[in-house]
Coordinates of C-alpha atoms in Angstrom, one line a residue:
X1 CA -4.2 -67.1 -139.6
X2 CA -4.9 -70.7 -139.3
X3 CA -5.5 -72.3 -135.8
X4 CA -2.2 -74.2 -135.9
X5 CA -0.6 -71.0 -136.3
X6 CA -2.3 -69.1 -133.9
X7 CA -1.1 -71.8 -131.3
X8 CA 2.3 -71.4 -132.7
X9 CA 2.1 -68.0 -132.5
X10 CA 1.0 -68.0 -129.0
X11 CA 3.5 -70.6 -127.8
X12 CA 6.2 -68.5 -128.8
X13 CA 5.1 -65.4 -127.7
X14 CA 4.1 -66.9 -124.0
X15 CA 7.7 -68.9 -124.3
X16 CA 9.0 -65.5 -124.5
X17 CA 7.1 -63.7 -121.9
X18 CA 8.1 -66.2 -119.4
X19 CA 11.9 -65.7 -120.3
X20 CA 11.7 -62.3 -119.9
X21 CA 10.2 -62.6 -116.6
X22 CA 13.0 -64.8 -115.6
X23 CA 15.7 -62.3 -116.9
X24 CA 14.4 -59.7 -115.0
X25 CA 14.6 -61.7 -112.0
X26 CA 18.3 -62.5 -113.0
X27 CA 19.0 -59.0 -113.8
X28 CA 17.9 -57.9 -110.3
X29 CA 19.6 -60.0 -108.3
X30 CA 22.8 -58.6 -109.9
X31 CA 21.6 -55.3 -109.9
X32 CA 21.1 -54.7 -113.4
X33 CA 18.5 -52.8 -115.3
X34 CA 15.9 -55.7 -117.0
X35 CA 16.1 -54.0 -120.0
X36 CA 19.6 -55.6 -120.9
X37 CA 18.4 -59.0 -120.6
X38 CA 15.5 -58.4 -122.4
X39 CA 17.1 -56.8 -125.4
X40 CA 19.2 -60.2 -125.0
X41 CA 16.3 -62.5 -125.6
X42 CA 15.2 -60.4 -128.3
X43 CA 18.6 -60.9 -130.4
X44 CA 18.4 -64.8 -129.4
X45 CA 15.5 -64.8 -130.6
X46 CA 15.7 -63.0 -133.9
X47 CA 17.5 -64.0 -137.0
X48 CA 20.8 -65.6 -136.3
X49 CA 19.6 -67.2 -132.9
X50 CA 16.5 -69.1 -132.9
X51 CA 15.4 -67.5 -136.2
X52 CA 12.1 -65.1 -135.9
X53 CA 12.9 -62.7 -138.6
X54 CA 11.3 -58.8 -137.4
X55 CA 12.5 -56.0 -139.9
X56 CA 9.8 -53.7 -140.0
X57 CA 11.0 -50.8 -138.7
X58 CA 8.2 -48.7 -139.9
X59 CA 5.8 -51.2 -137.5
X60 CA 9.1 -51.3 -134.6
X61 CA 8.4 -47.2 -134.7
X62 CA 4.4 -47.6 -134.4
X63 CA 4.4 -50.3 -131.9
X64 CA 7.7 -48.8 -129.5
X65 CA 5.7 -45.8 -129.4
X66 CA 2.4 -47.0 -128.4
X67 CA 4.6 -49.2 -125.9
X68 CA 6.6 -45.6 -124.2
X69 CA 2.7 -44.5 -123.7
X70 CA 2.1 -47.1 -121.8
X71 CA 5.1 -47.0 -119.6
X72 CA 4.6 -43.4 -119.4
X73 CA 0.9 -43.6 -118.4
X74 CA 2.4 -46.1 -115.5
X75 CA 5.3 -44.0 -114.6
X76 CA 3.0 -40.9 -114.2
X77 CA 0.1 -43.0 -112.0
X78 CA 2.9 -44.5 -109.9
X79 CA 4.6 -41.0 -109.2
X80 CA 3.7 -39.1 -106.1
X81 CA 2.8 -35.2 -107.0
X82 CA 4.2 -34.4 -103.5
X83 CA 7.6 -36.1 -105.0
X84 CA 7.8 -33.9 -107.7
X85 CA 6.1 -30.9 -106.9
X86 CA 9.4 -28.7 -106.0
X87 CA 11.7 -30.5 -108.7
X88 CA 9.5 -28.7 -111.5
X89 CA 11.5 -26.2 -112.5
X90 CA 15.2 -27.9 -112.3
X91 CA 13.4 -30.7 -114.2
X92 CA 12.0 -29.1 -116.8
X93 CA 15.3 -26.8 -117.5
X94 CA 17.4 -30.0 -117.6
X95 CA 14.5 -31.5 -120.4
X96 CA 14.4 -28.8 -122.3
X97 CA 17.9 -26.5 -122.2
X98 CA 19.9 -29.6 -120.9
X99 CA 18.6 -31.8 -124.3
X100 CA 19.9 -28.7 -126.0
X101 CA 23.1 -28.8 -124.8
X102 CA 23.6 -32.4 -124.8
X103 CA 22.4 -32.7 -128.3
X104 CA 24.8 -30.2 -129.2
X105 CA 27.8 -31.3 -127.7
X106 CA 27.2 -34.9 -128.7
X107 CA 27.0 -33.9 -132.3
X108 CA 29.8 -32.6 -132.3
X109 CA 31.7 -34.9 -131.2
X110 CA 30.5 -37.3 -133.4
X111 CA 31.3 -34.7 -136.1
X112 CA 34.1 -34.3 -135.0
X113 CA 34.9 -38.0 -135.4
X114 CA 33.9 -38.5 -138.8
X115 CA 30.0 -38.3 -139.2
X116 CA 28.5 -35.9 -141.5
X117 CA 26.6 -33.2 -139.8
X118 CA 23.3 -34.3 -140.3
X119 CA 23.7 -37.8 -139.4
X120 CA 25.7 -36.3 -136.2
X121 CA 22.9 -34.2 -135.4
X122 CA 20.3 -37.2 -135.3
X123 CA 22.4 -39.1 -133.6
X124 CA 22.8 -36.3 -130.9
X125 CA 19.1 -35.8 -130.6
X126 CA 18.1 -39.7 -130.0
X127 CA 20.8 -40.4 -127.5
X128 CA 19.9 -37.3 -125.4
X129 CA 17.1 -38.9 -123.8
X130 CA 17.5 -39.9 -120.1
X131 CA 15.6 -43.4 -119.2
X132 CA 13.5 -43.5 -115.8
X133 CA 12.4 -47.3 -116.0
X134 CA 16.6 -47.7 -116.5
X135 CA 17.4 -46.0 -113.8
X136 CA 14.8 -46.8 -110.7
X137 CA 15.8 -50.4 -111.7
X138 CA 18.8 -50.0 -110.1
X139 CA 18.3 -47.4 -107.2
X140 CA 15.3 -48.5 -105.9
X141 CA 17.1 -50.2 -103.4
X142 CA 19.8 -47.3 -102.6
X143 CA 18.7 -44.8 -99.6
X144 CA 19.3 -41.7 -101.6
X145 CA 17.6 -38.2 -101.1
X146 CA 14.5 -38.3 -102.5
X147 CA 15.0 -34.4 -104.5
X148 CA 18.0 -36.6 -106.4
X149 CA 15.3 -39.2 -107.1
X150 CA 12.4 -36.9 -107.4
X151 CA 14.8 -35.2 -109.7
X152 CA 15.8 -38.1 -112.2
X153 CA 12.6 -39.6 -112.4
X154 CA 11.0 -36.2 -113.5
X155 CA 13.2 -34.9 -116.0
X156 CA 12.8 -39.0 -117.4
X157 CA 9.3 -38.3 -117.4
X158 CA 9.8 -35.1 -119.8
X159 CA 12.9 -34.9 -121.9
X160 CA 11.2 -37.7 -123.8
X161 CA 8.8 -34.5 -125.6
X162 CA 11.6 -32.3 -126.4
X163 CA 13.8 -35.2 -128.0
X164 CA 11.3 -36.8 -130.6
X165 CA 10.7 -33.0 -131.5
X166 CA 14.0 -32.9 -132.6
X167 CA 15.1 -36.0 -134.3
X168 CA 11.6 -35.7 -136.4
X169 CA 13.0 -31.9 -137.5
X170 CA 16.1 -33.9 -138.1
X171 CA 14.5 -37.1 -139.8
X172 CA 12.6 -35.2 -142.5
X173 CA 15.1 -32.2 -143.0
X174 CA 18.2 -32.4 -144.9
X175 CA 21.8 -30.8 -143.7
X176 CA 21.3 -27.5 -145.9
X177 CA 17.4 -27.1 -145.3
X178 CA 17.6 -27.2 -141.4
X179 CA 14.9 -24.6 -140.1
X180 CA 16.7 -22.0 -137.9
X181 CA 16.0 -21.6 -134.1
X182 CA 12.9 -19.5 -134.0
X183 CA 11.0 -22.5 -136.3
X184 CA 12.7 -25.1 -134.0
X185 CA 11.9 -23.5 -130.6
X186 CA 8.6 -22.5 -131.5
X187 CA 7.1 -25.7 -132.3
X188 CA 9.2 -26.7 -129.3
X189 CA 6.8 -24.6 -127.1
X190 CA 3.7 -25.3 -128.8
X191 CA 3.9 -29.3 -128.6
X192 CA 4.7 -29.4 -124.8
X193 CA 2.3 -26.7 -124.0
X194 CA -0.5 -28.0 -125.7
X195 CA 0.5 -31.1 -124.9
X196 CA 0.8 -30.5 -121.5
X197 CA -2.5 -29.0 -121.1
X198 CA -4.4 -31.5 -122.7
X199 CA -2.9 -34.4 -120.3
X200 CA -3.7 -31.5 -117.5
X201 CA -7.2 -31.6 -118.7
X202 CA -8.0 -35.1 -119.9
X203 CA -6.9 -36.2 -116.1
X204 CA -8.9 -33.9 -114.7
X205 CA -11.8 -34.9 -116.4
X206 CA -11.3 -38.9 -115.9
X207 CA -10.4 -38.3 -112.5
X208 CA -13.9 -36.3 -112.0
X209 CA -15.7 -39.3 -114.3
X210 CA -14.4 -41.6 -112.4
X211 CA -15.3 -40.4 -108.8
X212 CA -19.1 -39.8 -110.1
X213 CA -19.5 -43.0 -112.3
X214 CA -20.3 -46.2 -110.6
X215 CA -19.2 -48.7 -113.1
X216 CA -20.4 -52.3 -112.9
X217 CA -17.2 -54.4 -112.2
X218 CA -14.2 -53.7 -110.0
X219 CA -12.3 -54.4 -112.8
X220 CA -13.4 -51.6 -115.3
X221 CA -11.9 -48.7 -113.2
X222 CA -8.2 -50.0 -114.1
X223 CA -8.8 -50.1 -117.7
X224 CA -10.8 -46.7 -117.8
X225 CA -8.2 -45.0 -115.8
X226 CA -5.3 -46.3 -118.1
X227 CA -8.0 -45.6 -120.7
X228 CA -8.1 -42.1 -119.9
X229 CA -4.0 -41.8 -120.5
X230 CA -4.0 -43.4 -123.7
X231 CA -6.9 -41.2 -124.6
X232 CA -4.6 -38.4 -123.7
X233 CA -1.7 -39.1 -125.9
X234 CA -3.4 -40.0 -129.0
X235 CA -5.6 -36.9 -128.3
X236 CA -2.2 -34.8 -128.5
X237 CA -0.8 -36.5 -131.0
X238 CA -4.1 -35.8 -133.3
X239 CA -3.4 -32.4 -132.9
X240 CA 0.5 -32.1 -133.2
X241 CA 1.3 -31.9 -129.8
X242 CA 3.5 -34.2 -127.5
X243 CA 1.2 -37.3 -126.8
X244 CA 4.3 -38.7 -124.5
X245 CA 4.1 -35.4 -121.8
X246 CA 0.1 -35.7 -122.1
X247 CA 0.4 -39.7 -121.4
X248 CA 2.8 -38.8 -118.4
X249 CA 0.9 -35.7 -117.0
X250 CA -2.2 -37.3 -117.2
X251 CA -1.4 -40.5 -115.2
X252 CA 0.1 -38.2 -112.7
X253 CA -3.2 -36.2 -112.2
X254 CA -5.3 -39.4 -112.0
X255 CA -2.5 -40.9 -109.9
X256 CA -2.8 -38.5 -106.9
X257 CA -6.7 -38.2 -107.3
X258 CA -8.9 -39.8 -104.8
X259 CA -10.0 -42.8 -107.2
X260 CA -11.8 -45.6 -106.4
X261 CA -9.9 -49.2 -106.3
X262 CA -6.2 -47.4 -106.4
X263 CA -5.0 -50.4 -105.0
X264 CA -6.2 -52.3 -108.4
X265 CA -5.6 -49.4 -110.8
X266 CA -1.5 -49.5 -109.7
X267 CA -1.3 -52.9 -109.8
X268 CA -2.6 -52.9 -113.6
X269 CA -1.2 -50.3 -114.2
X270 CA 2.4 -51.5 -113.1
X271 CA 1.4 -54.9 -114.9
X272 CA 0.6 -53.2 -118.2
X273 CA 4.2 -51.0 -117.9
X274 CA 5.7 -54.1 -117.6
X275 CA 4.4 -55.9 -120.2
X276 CA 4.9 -53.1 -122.9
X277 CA 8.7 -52.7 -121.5
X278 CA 9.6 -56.6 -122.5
X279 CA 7.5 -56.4 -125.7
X280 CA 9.0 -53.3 -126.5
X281 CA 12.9 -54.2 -125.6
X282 CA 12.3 -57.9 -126.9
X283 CA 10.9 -56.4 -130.1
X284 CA 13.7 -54.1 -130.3
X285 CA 16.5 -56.7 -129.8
X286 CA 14.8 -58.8 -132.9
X287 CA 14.6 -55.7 -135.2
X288 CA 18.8 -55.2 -135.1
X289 CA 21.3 -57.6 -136.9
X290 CA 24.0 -59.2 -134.8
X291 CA 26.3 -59.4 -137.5
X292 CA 26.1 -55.8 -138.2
X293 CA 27.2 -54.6 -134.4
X294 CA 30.4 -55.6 -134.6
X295 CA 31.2 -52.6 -136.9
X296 CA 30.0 -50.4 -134.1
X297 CA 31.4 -50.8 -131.4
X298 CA 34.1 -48.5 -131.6
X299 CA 32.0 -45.5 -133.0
X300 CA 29.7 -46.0 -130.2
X301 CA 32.2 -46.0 -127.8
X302 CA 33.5 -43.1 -129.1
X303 CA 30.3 -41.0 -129.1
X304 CA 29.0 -42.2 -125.6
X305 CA 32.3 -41.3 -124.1
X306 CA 31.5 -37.5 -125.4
X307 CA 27.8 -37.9 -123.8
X308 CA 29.1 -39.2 -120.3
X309 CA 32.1 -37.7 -119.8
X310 CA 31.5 -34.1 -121.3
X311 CA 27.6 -33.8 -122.9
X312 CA 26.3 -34.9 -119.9
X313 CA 27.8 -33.3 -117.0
X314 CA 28.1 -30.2 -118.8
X315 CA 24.6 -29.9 -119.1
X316 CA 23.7 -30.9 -115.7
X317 CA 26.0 -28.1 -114.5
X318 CA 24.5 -25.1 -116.7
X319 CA 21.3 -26.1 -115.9
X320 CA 21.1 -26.5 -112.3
X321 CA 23.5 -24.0 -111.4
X322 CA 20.4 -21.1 -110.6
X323 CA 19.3 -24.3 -108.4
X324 CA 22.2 -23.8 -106.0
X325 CA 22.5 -27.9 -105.7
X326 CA 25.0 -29.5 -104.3
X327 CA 27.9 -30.2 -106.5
X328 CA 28.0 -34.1 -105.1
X329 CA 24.4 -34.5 -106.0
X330 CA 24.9 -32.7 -109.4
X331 CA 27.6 -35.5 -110.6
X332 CA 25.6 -38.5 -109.3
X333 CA 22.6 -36.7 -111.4
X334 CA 25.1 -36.5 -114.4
X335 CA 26.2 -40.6 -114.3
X336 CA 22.9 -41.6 -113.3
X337 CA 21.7 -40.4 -116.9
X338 CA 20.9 -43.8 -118.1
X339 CA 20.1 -44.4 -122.0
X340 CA 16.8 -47.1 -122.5
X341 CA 14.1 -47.8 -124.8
X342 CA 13.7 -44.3 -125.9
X343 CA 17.2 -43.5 -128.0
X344 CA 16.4 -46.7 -129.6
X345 CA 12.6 -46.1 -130.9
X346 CA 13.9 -42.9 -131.9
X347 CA 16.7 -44.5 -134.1
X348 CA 13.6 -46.4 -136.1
X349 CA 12.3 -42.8 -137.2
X350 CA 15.2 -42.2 -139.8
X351 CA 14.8 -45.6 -140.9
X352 CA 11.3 -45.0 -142.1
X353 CA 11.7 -41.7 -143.2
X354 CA 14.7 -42.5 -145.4
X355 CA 17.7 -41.3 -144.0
X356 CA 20.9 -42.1 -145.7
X357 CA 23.0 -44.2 -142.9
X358 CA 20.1 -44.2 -140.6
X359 CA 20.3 -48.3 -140.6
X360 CA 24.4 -47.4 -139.2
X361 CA 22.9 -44.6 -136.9
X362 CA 20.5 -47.7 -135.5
X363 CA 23.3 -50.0 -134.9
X364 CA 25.5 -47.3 -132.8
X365 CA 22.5 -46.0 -130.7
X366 CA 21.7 -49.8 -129.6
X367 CA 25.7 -50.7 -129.4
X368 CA 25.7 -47.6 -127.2
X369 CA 22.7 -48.5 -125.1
X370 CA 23.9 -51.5 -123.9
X371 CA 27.9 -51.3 -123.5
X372 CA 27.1 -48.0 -121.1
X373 CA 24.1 -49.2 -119.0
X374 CA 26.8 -52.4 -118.8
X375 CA 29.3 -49.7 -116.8
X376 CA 26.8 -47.0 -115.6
X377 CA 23.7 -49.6 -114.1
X378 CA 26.1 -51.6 -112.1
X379 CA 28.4 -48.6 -110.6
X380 CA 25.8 -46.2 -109.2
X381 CA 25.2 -47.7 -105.7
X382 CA 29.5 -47.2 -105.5
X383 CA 28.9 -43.6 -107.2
X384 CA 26.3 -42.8 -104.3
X385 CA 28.7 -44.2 -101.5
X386 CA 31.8 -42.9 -103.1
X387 CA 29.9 -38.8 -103.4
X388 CA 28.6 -39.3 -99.5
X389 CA 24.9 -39.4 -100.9
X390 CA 24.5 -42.7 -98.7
X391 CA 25.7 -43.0 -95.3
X392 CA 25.9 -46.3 -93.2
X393 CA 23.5 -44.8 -90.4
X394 CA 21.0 -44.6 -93.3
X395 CA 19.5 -48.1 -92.3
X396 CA 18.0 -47.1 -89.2
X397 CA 15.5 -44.8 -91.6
X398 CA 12.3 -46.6 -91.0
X399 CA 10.7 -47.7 -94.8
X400 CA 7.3 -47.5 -95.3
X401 CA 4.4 -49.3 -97.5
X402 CA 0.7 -47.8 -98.2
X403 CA -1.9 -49.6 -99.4
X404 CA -5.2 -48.3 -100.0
X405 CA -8.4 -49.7 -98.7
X406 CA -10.8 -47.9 -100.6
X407 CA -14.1 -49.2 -99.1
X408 CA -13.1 -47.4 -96.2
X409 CA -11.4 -44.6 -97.9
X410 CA -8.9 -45.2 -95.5
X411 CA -4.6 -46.5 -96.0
X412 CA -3.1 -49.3 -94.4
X413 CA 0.5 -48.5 -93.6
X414 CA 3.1 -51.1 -93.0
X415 CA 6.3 -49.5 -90.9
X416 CA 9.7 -51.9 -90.3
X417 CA 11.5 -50.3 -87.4
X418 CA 15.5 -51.5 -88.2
X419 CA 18.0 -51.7 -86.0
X420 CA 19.2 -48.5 -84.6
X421 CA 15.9 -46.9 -84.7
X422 CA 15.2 -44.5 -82.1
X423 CA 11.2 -46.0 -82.3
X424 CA 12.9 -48.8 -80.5
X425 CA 11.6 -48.2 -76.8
X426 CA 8.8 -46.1 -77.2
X427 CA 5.8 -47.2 -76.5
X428 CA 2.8 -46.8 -78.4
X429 CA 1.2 -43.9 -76.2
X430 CA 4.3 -42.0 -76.6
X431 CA 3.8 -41.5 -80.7
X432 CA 1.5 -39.5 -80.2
X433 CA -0.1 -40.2 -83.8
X434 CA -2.8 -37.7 -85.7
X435 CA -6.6 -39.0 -84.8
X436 CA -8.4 -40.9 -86.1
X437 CA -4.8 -43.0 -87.1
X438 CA -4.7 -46.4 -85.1
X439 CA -1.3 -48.7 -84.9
X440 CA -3.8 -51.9 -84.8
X441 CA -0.9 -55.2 -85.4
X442 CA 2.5 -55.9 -84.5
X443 CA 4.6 -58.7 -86.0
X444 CA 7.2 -59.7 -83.8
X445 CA 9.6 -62.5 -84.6
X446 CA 7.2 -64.1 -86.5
X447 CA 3.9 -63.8 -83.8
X448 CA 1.2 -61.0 -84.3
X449 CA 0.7 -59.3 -81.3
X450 CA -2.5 -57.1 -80.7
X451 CA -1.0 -53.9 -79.0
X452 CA -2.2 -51.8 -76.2
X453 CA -1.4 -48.0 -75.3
X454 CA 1.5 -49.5 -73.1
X455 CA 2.8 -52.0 -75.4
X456 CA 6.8 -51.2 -76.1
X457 CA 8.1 -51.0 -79.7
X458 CA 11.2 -53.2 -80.8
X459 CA 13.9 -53.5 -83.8
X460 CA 12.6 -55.8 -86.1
X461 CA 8.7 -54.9 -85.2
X462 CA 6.8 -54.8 -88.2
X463 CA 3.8 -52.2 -87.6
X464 CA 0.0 -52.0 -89.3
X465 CA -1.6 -48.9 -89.0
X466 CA -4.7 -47.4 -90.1
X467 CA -4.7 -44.1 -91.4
X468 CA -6.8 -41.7 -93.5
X469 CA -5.3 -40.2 -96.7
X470 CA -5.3 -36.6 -95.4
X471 CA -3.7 -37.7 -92.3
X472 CA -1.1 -40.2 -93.6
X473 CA 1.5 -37.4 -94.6
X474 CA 1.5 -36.3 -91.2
X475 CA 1.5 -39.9 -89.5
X476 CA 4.6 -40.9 -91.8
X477 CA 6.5 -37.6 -90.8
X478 CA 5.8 -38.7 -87.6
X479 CA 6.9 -42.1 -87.5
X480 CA 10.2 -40.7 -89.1
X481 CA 10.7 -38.1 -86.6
X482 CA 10.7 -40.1 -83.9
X483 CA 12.5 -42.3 -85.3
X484 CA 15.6 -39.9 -86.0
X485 CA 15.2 -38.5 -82.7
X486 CA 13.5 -40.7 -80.3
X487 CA 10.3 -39.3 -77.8
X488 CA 11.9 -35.7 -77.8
X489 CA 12.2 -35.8 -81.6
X490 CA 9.7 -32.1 -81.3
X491 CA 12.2 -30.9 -78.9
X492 CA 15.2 -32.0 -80.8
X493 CA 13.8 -29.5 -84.0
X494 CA 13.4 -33.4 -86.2
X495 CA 9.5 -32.7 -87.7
X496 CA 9.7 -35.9 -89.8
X497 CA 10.3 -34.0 -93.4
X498 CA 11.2 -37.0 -96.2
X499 CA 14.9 -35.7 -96.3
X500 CA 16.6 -34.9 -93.0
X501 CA 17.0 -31.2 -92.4
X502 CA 20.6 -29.7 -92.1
X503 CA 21.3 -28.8 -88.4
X504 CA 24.4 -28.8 -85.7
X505 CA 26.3 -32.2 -85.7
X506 CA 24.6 -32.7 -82.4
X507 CA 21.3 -32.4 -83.0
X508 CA 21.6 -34.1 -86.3
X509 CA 23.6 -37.3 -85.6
X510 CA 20.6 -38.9 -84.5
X511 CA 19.1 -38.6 -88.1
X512 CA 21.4 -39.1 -90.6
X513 CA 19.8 -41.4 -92.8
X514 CA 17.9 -40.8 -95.5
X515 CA 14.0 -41.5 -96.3

């Protein structure tokens, strides 16, 4: 590559990168997911738009899949353990049996509609994958309980491992050589095990390097620590396991480990995610043919109406019915199931391995992708009003932001009291916070105020407090208690827990909202 190219090269790719940022901003102010727009500067950009020509879908495969380990390493360091810790098992029965059913039903609906088994039964297994990036783009705003959250975001987070199992059994079998279920489900269980374990280990052992290993520059500890999650998935992928649970386990151990420079680690971290989202959707959006999609509209149509309306629901009710949750949660679950990146990577791996139809099977999966994340992305905040998973009373919930300040091992909480707070009155003796915690600012219409043990809390306050990591829990539960129920939150039974707890109408009016 010449100079002149190499500035060509870069001009365009930086022209890009800049466009995509701006879509994104777009795409959340109308509360879309990003990864619409940027699958729409991809197409502009390809062939019939501005003509970059991208149809390598051999290299689409290798680079989309280095791409989901990086969003997966940043998914797993930005996840709180104390999130996910009790969604576990629902989670992993609706990534592993609810993929099952899903595929299963969604191939035969397709089969039923025309396609050949075997095409139907790749097609299945790539659209069976749930999207978490898709999906928090659009709720992060939305005071829902956090288990519904929690509960997305992990089954995201695993029903990636199960999926490319199956459309690699599909992509290099044909219709009358399919392996039978013991085959299937046992190299099921030993990719997500050993998978599993070694992003369990690997995290483990970078978190431990990391705590013992002074390196020279603050800047080395965010590289390592994504370092160590890459590390992780190729490391499973040498050996035949799932390198996408080992990326996502591993960045979840070194997440919630006492690292040095967290603050800078997330932030790369988050960076990097973001970076190999838009090269990943632009990429993908150059590798399809406009003129082609036309054809597939109606077929993909067709075959997401069986996932949303039947698949889907179906397997969110078999699944989580030991689980005992709430019906209304269950169907919010069930439409919030958005499709992303995944379902399209995956449609690239019957490309390369010479499918017949795979190129069709392409076009239907990124038709699909877009005309539902079109009517799902947009509705949910109406789903969750119309199911009464939001409530109106859910703005006085105080939100809180933590920061880490690592050189005095120490977190800097920021707390904005909203209207309707019960924190509005009390003064600053009365909150009684866990030693050695310290409420050290207060912003207040603009002015800092320096606040004293007699000093009165307002709506509208925004509070700094100092707090330790092993106390911080309990200071946040805190602040939310009284919050919900005022000075006599202890008496009222309101301990602060992230999801208000069920109780008389009486007792419980006080805290309806959410966390």
């Amino acid at each position: 590559m010449t100079l002149p190219e190499l500035y060509l090269t870069l001009l365009i790719g930086g022209t890009v990168l800049l466009a995509s940022i701006a879509a994104a901003r777009a795409a959340h102010r109308v509360g879309l997911p990003s990864l619409l727009l940027f699958l729409a500067v991809g197409v502009v950009a390809g062939e019939d738009g501005l003509g970059l020509e991208f149809d390598d879908a051999q290299l689409a495969q290798a680079l989309g899949t280095a791409a989901l380990a990086v969003i997966l390493v940043d998914g797993g360091l930005t996840t709180r353990w104390s999130d996910v810790r009790r969604l576990l098992a629902p989670a992993g029965v609706l990534a592993t049996a609810g993929v099952a059913v899903s595929v299963a039903m969604t191939a035969a609906g397709a089969h039923w509609l025309g396609m050949e088994w075997h095409l139907a039964l790749l097609l299945g297994a790539i659209v069976s994958s749930t999207d978490a990036a898709a999906v928090f783009a659009v709720l992060r705003s939305l005071p829902l309980p956090q288990k519904v959250t929690g509960l997305v975001e992990a089954e995201s987070g695993f029903n990636d491992a199960p999926t490319i199992i199956l459309v690699l059994i599909f992509s290099t079998t044909t219709a009358g050589d399919l392996p039978g279920p013991a085959p299937v489900v046992g190299n099921l269980l030993y990719q997500l095990v050993v998978g599993a374990a070694l992003g369990v280990l690997i995290g483990r052992l970078g978190a431990a390097a990391l705590r013992h290993i002074a390196l020279p520059a603050t800047g080395l500890y965010p590289l390592a620590t994504v370092g160590f999650g890459i590390v992780a998935f190729a490391a499973a992928g040498a050996v035949n396991a799932s390198g996408i649970i080992a990326a996502y386990l591993s960045g979840l151990v070194l997440g919630n480990a006492e690292l040095p420079h967290r603050a800078a680690t997330r932030s790369f971290a988050e960076g990097a995610g973001w970076l190999a989202q838009i090269g990943l959707f632009v990429m993908l959006g150059l590798l399809v043919d406009p003129s082609e999609l036309p054809s597939a509209i109606l077929p993909a149509l067709a075959v997401g109406l069986v996932l949303l309306l039947a698949a889907r629901p179906v397997s969110v009710l078999l699944c989580l019915l030991p689980f005992r949750i709430p019906w209304r949660e269950q169907a919010f679950i069930s439409w919030a199931g958005l499709r992303g990146a995944v379902p399209i990577v995956l449609a690239t791996f019957p490309i390369v391995a010479g499918v017949a139809g795979a190129r069709e099977v392409l076009n239907i999966v990124f038709v699909l992708v877009v005309l539902f994340t079109l009517v799902q992305g947009p509705t949910l905040p109406a789903a969750a009003r119309l199911l009464r998973l939001t409530r109106s009373d859910a703005l006085r919930e105080i939100q809180v932001e933590t920061a880490p300040l690592d050189v005095l091992d120490a977190d800097l909480l920021t707390v904005a009291i909203p209207r309707g707070s019960r924190l509005h009155g009390v003064a600053v003796f009365e909150l009684r916070l866990p030693p050695p915690t310290v409420l050290t600012l207060i912003v207040r219409d603009g002015v800092t105020v320096v606040p004293d043990r007699d000093t009165v809390l307002r709506a509208g306050d925004e509070l700094l407090l100092i707090t330790t990591p092993h106390t911080r829990e309990v200071t946040e539960r805190r602040l939310r208690a009284i919050g919900r129920g005022g000075r006599l939150a202890r008496w009222l039974g309101e301990h602060g827990a992230p999801e208000p707890e069920p109780g008389p109408p009486a007792r419980t009016a006080a805290r309806a909202g959410q966390w």
